[in-house]
């Protein structure tokens, strides 16, 4: 499968919580200088860990600043919540970030990571209907064709085919959406479960007429027990985009340096 031939890439999710914005801005700059491939934030309105009412910032406006301040690194949300914004608006926002991030006559660097949403407090406090897991997934499935259609209509058009990253692992709905729309599939799936999920994804690919081997497989490295042995097992299963998360108020870059060394050894 082609993704087995792809180089390893390292992404860092800069959690937009428990820190003043200058610390976030400076961390993104340092990550680019270190040679990280991708930086992500997340699309929530409140902290997910620690003080639930602690410092927190909104995702998409932050991405506009990242697009302007960086030169090389790709960026996006891990992941956007489809529920908060209309599909056509999401498309236009993504296209605008694509253009802001295109430097020196090159193409944009925005990755459109998206999902159906899950954190009920976001919905309740900001006045969005939470619905059910199924209804939120159905809304995501309905939104993605509209987003793609809007990209084809916008003037100016995006500078490149904006990569779509979809998060989740559900076999009946999520992986079907991945097979139809995603360039990157992100999940927390363990190595011993990943082969089964990829088989399910391949079956959905057959049904929708898509060669899913062109989809980059993405996973995370910052959970308990995620050591080099775990990373190697994910790599052997086909993962090529690895993400670690770092949180405020002091964003520790030591783990980033360790995983960059591992990435470089794998790509040797």
PDB file of C-alpha atoms in Angstrom:
ATOM      1  CA  UNK A   1       0.000   0.000   0.000  1.00  0.00           C
ATOM      2  CA  UNK A   2       1.458   3.413  -0.881  1.00  0.00           C
ATOM      3  CA  UNK A   3       1.247   4.848   2.630  1.00  0.00           C
ATOM      4  CA  UNK A   4       3.843   2.288   3.750  1.00  0.00           C
ATOM      5  CA  UNK A   5       6.301   4.059   1.438  1.00  0.00           C
ATOM      6  CA  UNK A   6       5.572   7.515   2.848  1.00  0.00           C
ATOM      7  CA  UNK A   7       8.023   9.292   5.175  1.00  0.00           C
ATOM      8  CA  UNK A   8       7.260   9.631   8.869  1.00  0.00           C
ATOM      9  CA  UNK A   9       5.953  13.068   9.833  1.00  0.00           C
ATOM     10  CA  UNK A  10       5.625  14.538  13.320  1.00  0.00           C
ATOM     11  CA  UNK A  11       2.782  16.832  14.376  1.00  0.00           C
ATOM     12  CA  UNK A  12       2.442  18.676  17.675  1.00  0.00           C
ATOM     13  CA  UNK A  13      -0.921  19.665  19.097  1.00  0.00           C
ATOM     14  CA  UNK A  14      -0.416  22.916  21.000  1.00  0.00           C
ATOM     15  CA  UNK A  15      -3.310  22.725  23.425  1.00  0.00           C
ATOM     16  CA  UNK A  16      -4.830  26.232  23.628  1.00  0.00           C
ATOM     17  CA  UNK A  17      -5.518  25.994  27.358  1.00  0.00           C
ATOM     18  CA  UNK A  18      -4.002  27.251  30.623  1.00  0.00           C
ATOM     19  CA  UNK A  19      -1.649  29.681  28.864  1.00  0.00           C
ATOM     20  CA  UNK A  20      -1.582  33.292  27.774  1.00  0.00           C
ATOM     21  CA  UNK A  21      -1.528  33.733  24.014  1.00  0.00           C
ATOM     22  CA  UNK A  22       2.101  34.966  23.777  1.00  0.00           C
ATOM     23  CA  UNK A  23       3.218  31.578  25.149  1.00  0.00           C
ATOM     24  CA  UNK A  24       1.212  29.812  22.447  1.00  0.00           C
ATOM     25  CA  UNK A  25       2.572  32.076  19.706  1.00  0.00           C
ATOM     26  CA  UNK A  26       6.163  31.595  20.835  1.00  0.00           C
ATOM     27  CA  UNK A  27       5.731  27.831  21.102  1.00  0.00           C
ATOM     28  CA  UNK A  28       4.529  27.604  17.501  1.00  0.00           C
ATOM     29  CA  UNK A  29       7.558  29.615  16.384  1.00  0.00           C
ATOM     30  CA  UNK A  30       9.922  27.315  18.294  1.00  0.00           C
ATOM     31  CA  UNK A  31       8.245  24.203  16.864  1.00  0.00           C
ATOM     32  CA  UNK A  32       8.798  25.462  13.339  1.00  0.00           C
ATOM     33  CA  UNK A  33      12.442  26.209  14.138  1.00  0.00           C
ATOM     34  CA  UNK A  34      12.875  22.683  15.533  1.00  0.00           C
ATOM     35  CA  UNK A  35      11.628  21.148  12.284  1.00  0.00           C
ATOM     36  CA  UNK A  36       8.203  19.813  13.272  1.00  0.00           C
ATOM     37  CA  UNK A  37       6.067  19.006  10.217  1.00  0.00           C
ATOM     38  CA  UNK A  38       2.595  20.060  11.442  1.00  0.00           C
ATOM     39  CA  UNK A  39       1.135  22.062  14.329  1.00  0.00           C
ATOM     40  CA  UNK A  40      -2.445  21.592  15.482  1.00  0.00           C
ATOM     41  CA  UNK A  41      -4.685  23.171  18.065  1.00  0.00           C
ATOM     42  CA  UNK A  42      -8.160  21.877  19.019  1.00  0.00           C
ATOM     43  CA  UNK A  43     -11.640  23.227  18.429  1.00  0.00           C
ATOM     44  CA  UNK A  44     -13.111  23.604  21.903  1.00  0.00           C
ATOM     45  CA  UNK A  45     -14.242  26.548  24.006  1.00  0.00           C
ATOM     46  CA  UNK A  46     -13.123  25.310  27.431  1.00  0.00           C
ATOM     47  CA  UNK A  47     -10.156  23.358  28.796  1.00  0.00           C
ATOM     48  CA  UNK A  48     -10.341  19.594  28.458  1.00  0.00           C
ATOM     49  CA  UNK A  49      -7.995  18.913  31.386  1.00  0.00           C
ATOM     50  CA  UNK A  50      -7.091  20.745  34.569  1.00  0.00           C
ATOM     51  CA  UNK A  51      -9.214  23.666  35.740  1.00  0.00           C
ATOM     52  CA  UNK A  52     -12.382  23.439  33.612  1.00  0.00           C
ATOM     53  CA  UNK A  53     -12.726  27.225  33.752  1.00  0.00           C
ATOM     54  CA  UNK A  54      -9.053  27.969  33.110  1.00  0.00           C
ATOM     55  CA  UNK A  55      -7.538  30.063  30.347  1.00  0.00           C
ATOM     56  CA  UNK A  56      -8.626  29.030  26.869  1.00  0.00           C
ATOM     57  CA  UNK A  57      -8.687  30.422  23.309  1.00  0.00           C
ATOM     58  CA  UNK A  58     -10.782  29.825  20.167  1.00  0.00           C
ATOM     59  CA  UNK A  59      -9.273  27.727  17.397  1.00  0.00           C
ATOM     60  CA  UNK A  60      -9.947  29.270  13.986  1.00  0.00           C
ATOM     61  CA  UNK A  61      -8.981  32.863  14.777  1.00  0.00           C
ATOM     62  CA  UNK A  62      -5.772  31.481  16.256  1.00  0.00           C
ATOM     63  CA  UNK A  63      -5.059  29.637  13.009  1.00  0.00           C
ATOM     64  CA  UNK A  64      -5.122  32.918  11.109  1.00  0.00           C
ATOM     65  CA  UNK A  65      -2.270  34.162  13.290  1.00  0.00           C
ATOM     66  CA  UNK A  66      -0.344  30.907  12.812  1.00  0.00           C
ATOM     67  CA  UNK A  67      -0.805  31.119   9.047  1.00  0.00           C
ATOM     68  CA  UNK A  68       0.781  34.571   9.033  1.00  0.00           C
ATOM     69  CA  UNK A  69       3.600  33.985  11.517  1.00  0.00           C
ATOM     70  CA  UNK A  70       4.915  30.704  10.066  1.00  0.00           C
ATOM     71  CA  UNK A  71       6.736  30.064   6.807  1.00  0.00           C
ATOM     72  CA  UNK A  72       7.034  26.296   6.296  1.00  0.00           C
ATOM     73  CA  UNK A  73       5.035  24.270   8.761  1.00  0.00           C
ATOM     74  CA  UNK A  74       1.575  22.874   7.968  1.00  0.00           C
ATOM     75  CA  UNK A  75      -1.177  23.595  10.482  1.00  0.00           C
ATOM     76  CA  UNK A  76      -4.810  23.014  11.347  1.00  0.00           C
ATOM     77  CA  UNK A  77      -7.232  21.870  14.029  1.00  0.00           C
ATOM     78  CA  UNK A  78      -7.230  18.390  15.516  1.00  0.00           C
ATOM     79  CA  UNK A  79     -10.063  18.554  14.829  1.00  0.00           C
ATOM     80  CA  UNK A  80     -12.606  21.179  13.762  1.00  0.00           C
ATOM     81  CA  UNK A  81     -16.125  20.656  15.117  1.00  0.00           C
ATOM     82  CA  UNK A  82     -18.520  20.569  12.194  1.00  0.00           C
ATOM     83  CA  UNK A  83     -21.453  21.554  14.425  1.00  0.00           C
ATOM     84  CA  UNK A  84     -20.331  25.092  15.215  1.00  0.00           C
ATOM     85  CA  UNK A  85     -20.220  26.625  11.726  1.00  0.00           C
ATOM     86  CA  UNK A  86     -22.075  26.238   8.458  1.00  0.00           C
ATOM     87  CA  UNK A  87     -20.469  24.057   5.827  1.00  0.00           C
ATOM     88  CA  UNK A  88     -19.993  26.808   3.261  1.00  0.00           C
ATOM     89  CA  UNK A  89     -18.544  29.123   5.887  1.00  0.00           C
ATOM     90  CA  UNK A  90     -16.046  26.433   6.911  1.00  0.00           C
ATOM     91  CA  UNK A  91     -14.991  26.103   3.290  1.00  0.00           C
ATOM     92  CA  UNK A  92     -14.439  29.842   2.938  1.00  0.00           C
ATOM     93  CA  UNK A  93     -12.514  30.061   6.203  1.00  0.00           C
ATOM     94  CA  UNK A  94     -10.306  27.172   5.103  1.00  0.00           C
ATOM     95  CA  UNK A  95      -9.678  28.751   1.701  1.00  0.00           C
ATOM     96  CA  UNK A  96      -8.729  32.041   3.371  1.00  0.00           C
ATOM     97  CA  UNK A  97      -6.245  30.317   5.693  1.00  0.00           C
ATOM     98  CA  UNK A  98      -4.850  28.514   2.662  1.00  0.00           C
ATOM     99  CA  UNK A  99      -4.087  31.862   0.999  1.00  0.00           C
ATOM    100  CA  UNK A 100      -2.756  33.551   4.136  1.00  0.00           C
ATOM    101  CA  UNK A 101      -0.283  30.704   4.614  1.00  0.00           C
ATOM    102  CA  UNK A 102       0.991  30.683   1.017  1.00  0.00           C
ATOM    103  CA  UNK A 103       4.367  32.414   1.147  1.00  0.00           C
ATOM    104  CA  UNK A 104       6.698  33.457  -1.640  1.00  0.00           C
ATOM    105  CA  UNK A 105       4.469  32.326  -4.445  1.00  0.00           C
ATOM    106  CA  UNK A 106       4.042  28.838  -2.986  1.00  0.00           C
ATOM    107  CA  UNK A 107       0.901  26.973  -2.051  1.00  0.00           C
ATOM    108  CA  UNK A 108      -0.988  27.104   1.215  1.00  0.00           C
ATOM    109  CA  UNK A 109      -0.207  24.936   4.228  1.00  0.00           C
ATOM    110  CA  UNK A 110      -3.593  24.533   5.899  1.00  0.00           C
ATOM    111  CA  UNK A 111      -4.902  21.033   6.716  1.00  0.00           C
ATOM    112  CA  UNK A 112      -8.674  20.867   7.116  1.00  0.00           C
ATOM    113  CA  UNK A 113      -9.021  18.522  10.065  1.00  0.00           C
ATOM    114  CA  UNK A 114     -12.656  17.936  10.936  1.00  0.00           C
ATOM    115  CA  UNK A 115     -14.974  15.755  12.955  1.00  0.00           C
ATOM    116  CA  UNK A 116     -18.486  15.521  14.320  1.00  0.00           C
ATOM    117  CA  UNK A 117     -17.885  16.956  17.802  1.00  0.00           C
ATOM    118  CA  UNK A 118     -18.228  15.318  21.223  1.00  0.00           C
ATOM    119  CA  UNK A 119     -17.661  17.730  24.157  1.00  0.00           C
ATOM    120  CA  UNK A 120     -21.162  18.506  25.416  1.00  0.00           C
ATOM    121  CA  UNK A 121     -20.186  21.562  27.442  1.00  0.00           C
ATOM    122  CA  UNK A 122     -19.124  23.347  24.241  1.00  0.00           C
ATOM    123  CA  UNK A 123     -22.597  22.855  22.830  1.00  0.00           C
ATOM    124  CA  UNK A 124     -24.550  23.675  25.951  1.00  0.00           C
ATOM    125  CA  UNK A 125     -22.757  26.899  26.853  1.00  0.00           C
ATOM    126  CA  UNK A 126     -22.551  28.254  23.308  1.00  0.00           C
ATOM    127  CA  UNK A 127     -26.120  27.370  22.375  1.00  0.00           C
ATOM    128  CA  UNK A 128     -25.581  24.594  19.834  1.00  0.00           C
ATOM    129  CA  UNK A 129     -27.816  21.537  19.699  1.00  0.00           C
ATOM    130  CA  UNK A 130     -25.858  18.536  20.948  1.00  0.00           C
ATOM    131  CA  UNK A 131     -28.086  15.926  19.351  1.00  0.00           C
ATOM    132  CA  UNK A 132     -26.756  12.375  19.269  1.00  0.00           C
ATOM    133  CA  UNK A 133     -23.527  10.835  18.076  1.00  0.00           C
ATOM    134  CA  UNK A 134     -25.390   9.538  15.046  1.00  0.00           C
ATOM    135  CA  UNK A 135     -26.998  12.874  14.193  1.00  0.00           C
ATOM    136  CA  UNK A 136     -23.650  14.660  14.485  1.00  0.00           C
ATOM    137  CA  UNK A 137     -21.999  12.128  12.172  1.00  0.00           C
ATOM    138  CA  UNK A 138     -24.849  12.476   9.684  1.00  0.00           C
ATOM    139  CA  UNK A 139     -24.337  16.250   9.746  1.00  0.00           C
ATOM    140  CA  UNK A 140     -20.632  15.781   9.020  1.00  0.00           C
ATOM    141  CA  UNK A 141     -21.419  13.472   6.101  1.00  0.00           C
ATOM    142  CA  UNK A 142     -23.809  16.089   4.713  1.00  0.00           C
ATOM    143  CA  UNK A 143     -21.362  18.974   5.211  1.00  0.00           C
ATOM    144  CA  UNK A 144     -18.294  17.575   3.464  1.00  0.00           C
ATOM    145  CA  UNK A 145     -19.760  17.509  -0.079  1.00  0.00           C
ATOM    146  CA  UNK A 146     -20.939  21.102   0.427  1.00  0.00           C
ATOM    147  CA  UNK A 147     -17.483  22.118   1.606  1.00  0.00           C
ATOM    148  CA  UNK A 148     -15.863  20.510  -1.421  1.00  0.00           C
ATOM    149  CA  UNK A 149     -18.422  22.105  -3.748  1.00  0.00           C
ATOM    150  CA  UNK A 150     -17.828  25.535  -2.220  1.00  0.00           C
ATOM    151  CA  UNK A 151     -14.058  25.181  -2.694  1.00  0.00           C
ATOM    152  CA  UNK A 152     -14.759  24.684  -6.405  1.00  0.00           C
ATOM    153  CA  UNK A 153     -16.791  27.924  -6.554  1.00  0.00           C
ATOM    154  CA  UNK A 154     -14.703  30.330  -4.497  1.00  0.00           C
ATOM    155  CA  UNK A 155     -12.870  33.202  -6.156  1.00  0.00           C
ATOM    156  CA  UNK A 156      -9.968  33.048  -5.745  1.00  0.00           C
ATOM    157  CA  UNK A 157      -9.826  29.285  -5.545  1.00  0.00           C
ATOM    158  CA  UNK A 158      -7.645  27.572  -2.950  1.00  0.00           C
ATOM    159  CA  UNK A 159      -3.967  27.509  -3.872  1.00  0.00           C
ATOM    160  CA  UNK A 160      -3.940  23.705  -3.658  1.00  0.00           C
ATOM    161  CA  UNK A 161      -6.290  20.835  -3.084  1.00  0.00           C
ATOM    162  CA  UNK A 162      -6.769  21.412   0.644  1.00  0.00           C
ATOM    163  CA  UNK A 163      -6.054  18.135   2.484  1.00  0.00           C
ATOM    164  CA  UNK A 164      -8.950  16.819   4.548  1.00  0.00           C
ATOM    165  CA  UNK A 165      -8.210  15.023   7.803  1.00  0.00           C
ATOM    166  CA  UNK A 166     -11.058  13.186   9.531  1.00  0.00           C
ATOM    167  CA  UNK A 167     -10.849  11.892  13.080  1.00  0.00           C
ATOM    168  CA  UNK A 168     -12.607   8.868  14.534  1.00  0.00           C
ATOM    169  CA  UNK A 169     -12.801   5.098  14.255  1.00  0.00           C
ATOM    170  CA  UNK A 170     -16.463   4.098  14.020  1.00  0.00           C
ATOM    171  CA  UNK A 171     -16.918   1.386  11.431  1.00  0.00           C
ATOM    172  CA  UNK A 172     -20.478   2.063  10.269  1.00  0.00           C
ATOM    173  CA  UNK A 173     -20.358   5.807   9.639  1.00  0.00           C
ATOM    174  CA  UNK A 174     -16.985   7.412  10.378  1.00  0.00           C
ATOM    175  CA  UNK A 175     -14.816   5.121   8.272  1.00  0.00           C
ATOM    176  CA  UNK A 176     -17.254   5.405   5.389  1.00  0.00           C
ATOM    177  CA  UNK A 177     -16.885   9.195   5.554  1.00  0.00           C
ATOM    178  CA  UNK A 178     -13.107   8.753   5.700  1.00  0.00           C
ATOM    179  CA  UNK A 179     -13.146   6.504   2.639  1.00  0.00           C
ATOM    180  CA  UNK A 180     -15.128   9.042   0.644  1.00  0.00           C
ATOM    181  CA  UNK A 181     -13.498  12.312   1.684  1.00  0.00           C
ATOM    182  CA  UNK A 182     -10.280  12.032   3.709  1.00  0.00           C
ATOM    183  CA  UNK A 183      -6.672  12.489   2.725  1.00  0.00           C
ATOM    184  CA  UNK A 184      -5.637  11.762   6.315  1.00  0.00           C
ATOM    185  CA  UNK A 185      -7.371   9.450   8.785  1.00  0.00           C
ATOM    186  CA  UNK A 186      -6.637  10.212  12.451  1.00  0.00           C
ATOM    187  CA  UNK A 187      -7.513   7.950  15.361  1.00  0.00           C
ATOM    188  CA  UNK A 188      -6.354   6.649  18.732  1.00  0.00           C
ATOM    189  CA  UNK A 189      -6.500   3.035  17.521  1.00  0.00           C
ATOM    190  CA  UNK A 190      -3.976   0.653  19.105  1.00  0.00           C
ATOM    191  CA  UNK A 191      -1.544  -1.181  16.812  1.00  0.00           C
ATOM    192  CA  UNK A 192      -3.242  -4.560  17.285  1.00  0.00           C
ATOM    193  CA  UNK A 193      -6.610  -3.061  16.260  1.00  0.00           C
ATOM    194  CA  UNK A 194      -5.338  -0.996  13.365  1.00  0.00           C
ATOM    195  CA  UNK A 195      -5.170  -3.779  10.784  1.00  0.00           C
ATOM    196  CA  UNK A 196      -8.849  -4.581  11.307  1.00  0.00           C
ATOM    197  CA  UNK A 197      -9.822  -0.906  11.006  1.00  0.00           C
ATOM    198  CA  UNK A 198      -7.807  -0.572   7.797  1.00  0.00           C
ATOM    199  CA  UNK A 199      -9.573  -3.624   6.396  1.00  0.00           C
ATOM    200  CA  UNK A 200     -12.927  -1.999   7.196  1.00  0.00           C
ATOM    201  CA  UNK A 201     -11.726   1.218   5.574  1.00  0.00           C
ATOM    202  CA  UNK A 202     -10.685  -0.714   2.471  1.00  0.00           C
ATOM    203  CA  UNK A 203     -14.134  -2.300   2.212  1.00  0.00           C
ATOM    204  CA  UNK A 204     -15.749   1.116   2.397  1.00  0.00           C
ATOM    205  CA  UNK A 205     -13.299   2.282  -0.227  1.00  0.00           C
ATOM    206  CA  UNK A 206     -14.454  -0.486  -2.541  1.00  0.00           C
ATOM    207  CA  UNK A 207     -18.080   0.547  -1.987  1.00  0.00           C
ATOM    208  CA  UNK A 208     -17.499   4.249  -2.688  1.00  0.00           C
ATOM    209  CA  UNK A 209     -14.976   3.680  -5.494  1.00  0.00           C
ATOM    210  CA  UNK A 210     -11.868   4.974  -3.716  1.00  0.00           C
ATOM    211  CA  UNK A 211      -8.356   3.568  -3.405  1.00  0.00           C
ATOM    212  CA  UNK A 212      -7.920   4.156   0.313  1.00  0.00           C
ATOM    213  CA  UNK A 213      -4.223   3.248   0.217  1.00  0.00           C
ATOM    214  CA  UNK A 214      -3.634   6.887  -0.737  1.00  0.00           C
ATOM    215  CA  UNK A 215      -4.971   7.995   2.662  1.00  0.00           C
ATOM    216  CA  UNK A 216      -2.308   8.883   5.244  1.00  0.00           C
ATOM    217  CA  UNK A 217      -2.826   7.027   8.524  1.00  0.00           C
ATOM    218  CA  UNK A 218      -2.398   9.220  11.609  1.00  0.00           C
ATOM    219  CA  UNK A 219      -2.207   8.373  15.304  1.00  0.00           C
ATOM    220  CA  UNK A 220      -1.052   9.748  18.662  1.00  0.00           C
ATOM    221  CA  UNK A 221       2.035   9.238  20.801  1.00  0.00           C
ATOM    222  CA  UNK A 222       1.338  11.063  24.060  1.00  0.00           C
ATOM    223  CA  UNK A 223      -0.877   8.681  25.963  1.00  0.00           C
ATOM    224  CA  UNK A 224       0.281   6.495  28.841  1.00  0.00           C
ATOM    225  CA  UNK A 225       2.594   3.731  27.663  1.00  0.00           C
ATOM    226  CA  UNK A 226       3.311   5.297  24.294  1.00  0.00           C
ATOM    227  CA  UNK A 227       7.020   4.565  24.132  1.00  0.00           C
ATOM    228  CA  UNK A 228       9.257   3.861  21.146  1.00  0.00           C
ATOM    229  CA  UNK A 229       8.090   0.237  21.046  1.00  0.00           C
ATOM    230  CA  UNK A 230       4.504   1.457  20.709  1.00  0.00           C
ATOM    231  CA  UNK A 231       5.511   3.920  17.982  1.00  0.00           C
ATOM    232  CA  UNK A 232       7.333   1.181  16.099  1.00  0.00           C
ATOM    233  CA  UNK A 233       4.251  -1.024  16.248  1.00  0.00           C
ATOM    234  CA  UNK A 234       2.106   1.791  14.873  1.00  0.00           C
ATOM    235  CA  UNK A 235       4.666   2.383  12.139  1.00  0.00           C
ATOM    236  CA  UNK A 236       4.657  -1.302  11.207  1.00  0.00           C
ATOM    237  CA  UNK A 237       0.844  -1.146  10.969  1.00  0.00           C
ATOM    238  CA  UNK A 238       1.023   1.758   8.516  1.00  0.00           C
ATOM    239  CA  UNK A 239       0.920   4.963  10.589  1.00  0.00           C
ATOM    240  CA  UNK A 240       2.991   7.737   9.036  1.00  0.00           C
ATOM    241  CA  UNK A 241       1.732  10.901  10.775  1.00  0.00           C
ATOM    242  CA  UNK A 242       2.383  10.867  14.523  1.00  0.00           C
ATOM    243  CA  UNK A 243       1.027  13.520  16.897  1.00  0.00           C
ATOM    244  CA  UNK A 244       2.034  14.476  20.408  1.00  0.00           C
ATOM    245  CA  UNK A 245       0.231  16.998  22.580  1.00  0.00           C
ATOM    246  CA  UNK A 246       1.798  19.685  24.760  1.00  0.00           C
ATOM    247  CA  UNK A 247      -0.060  21.903  27.207  1.00  0.00           C
ATOM    248  CA  UNK A 248       0.293  25.240  28.962  1.00  0.00           C
ATOM    249  CA  UNK A 249       1.245  27.254  30.832  1.00  0.00           C
ATOM    250  CA  UNK A 250       4.805  26.078  30.079  1.00  0.00           C
ATOM    251  CA  UNK A 251       4.940  24.136  26.830  1.00  0.00           C
ATOM    252  CA  UNK A 252       7.622  21.482  27.376  1.00  0.00           C
ATOM    253  CA  UNK A 253       9.488  20.822  24.122  1.00  0.00           C
ATOM    254  CA  UNK A 254      11.718  18.034  25.436  1.00  0.00           C
ATOM    255  CA  UNK A 255       9.329  15.281  24.262  1.00  0.00           C
ATOM    256  CA  UNK A 256       9.143  16.993  20.875  1.00  0.00           C
ATOM    257  CA  UNK A 257      12.915  16.823  20.501  1.00  0.00           C
ATOM    258  CA  UNK A 258      12.942  13.119  21.412  1.00  0.00           C
ATOM    259  CA  UNK A 259      10.272  12.255  18.871  1.00  0.00           C
ATOM    260  CA  UNK A 260      11.922  14.398  16.191  1.00  0.00           C
ATOM    261  CA  UNK A 261      15.070  12.311  16.653  1.00  0.00           C
ATOM    262  CA  UNK A 262      12.996   9.141  16.262  1.00  0.00           C
ATOM    263  CA  UNK A 263      11.327  10.550  13.126  1.00  0.00           C
ATOM    264  CA  UNK A 264      14.660  11.436  11.584  1.00  0.00           C
ATOM    265  CA  UNK A 265      16.054   7.974  12.353  1.00  0.00           C
ATOM    266  CA  UNK A 266      13.035   6.348  10.687  1.00  0.00           C
ATOM    267  CA  UNK A 267      13.436   8.530   7.595  1.00  0.00           C
ATOM    268  CA  UNK A 268      17.245   8.109   7.662  1.00  0.00           C
TER     269      UNK A 268
END
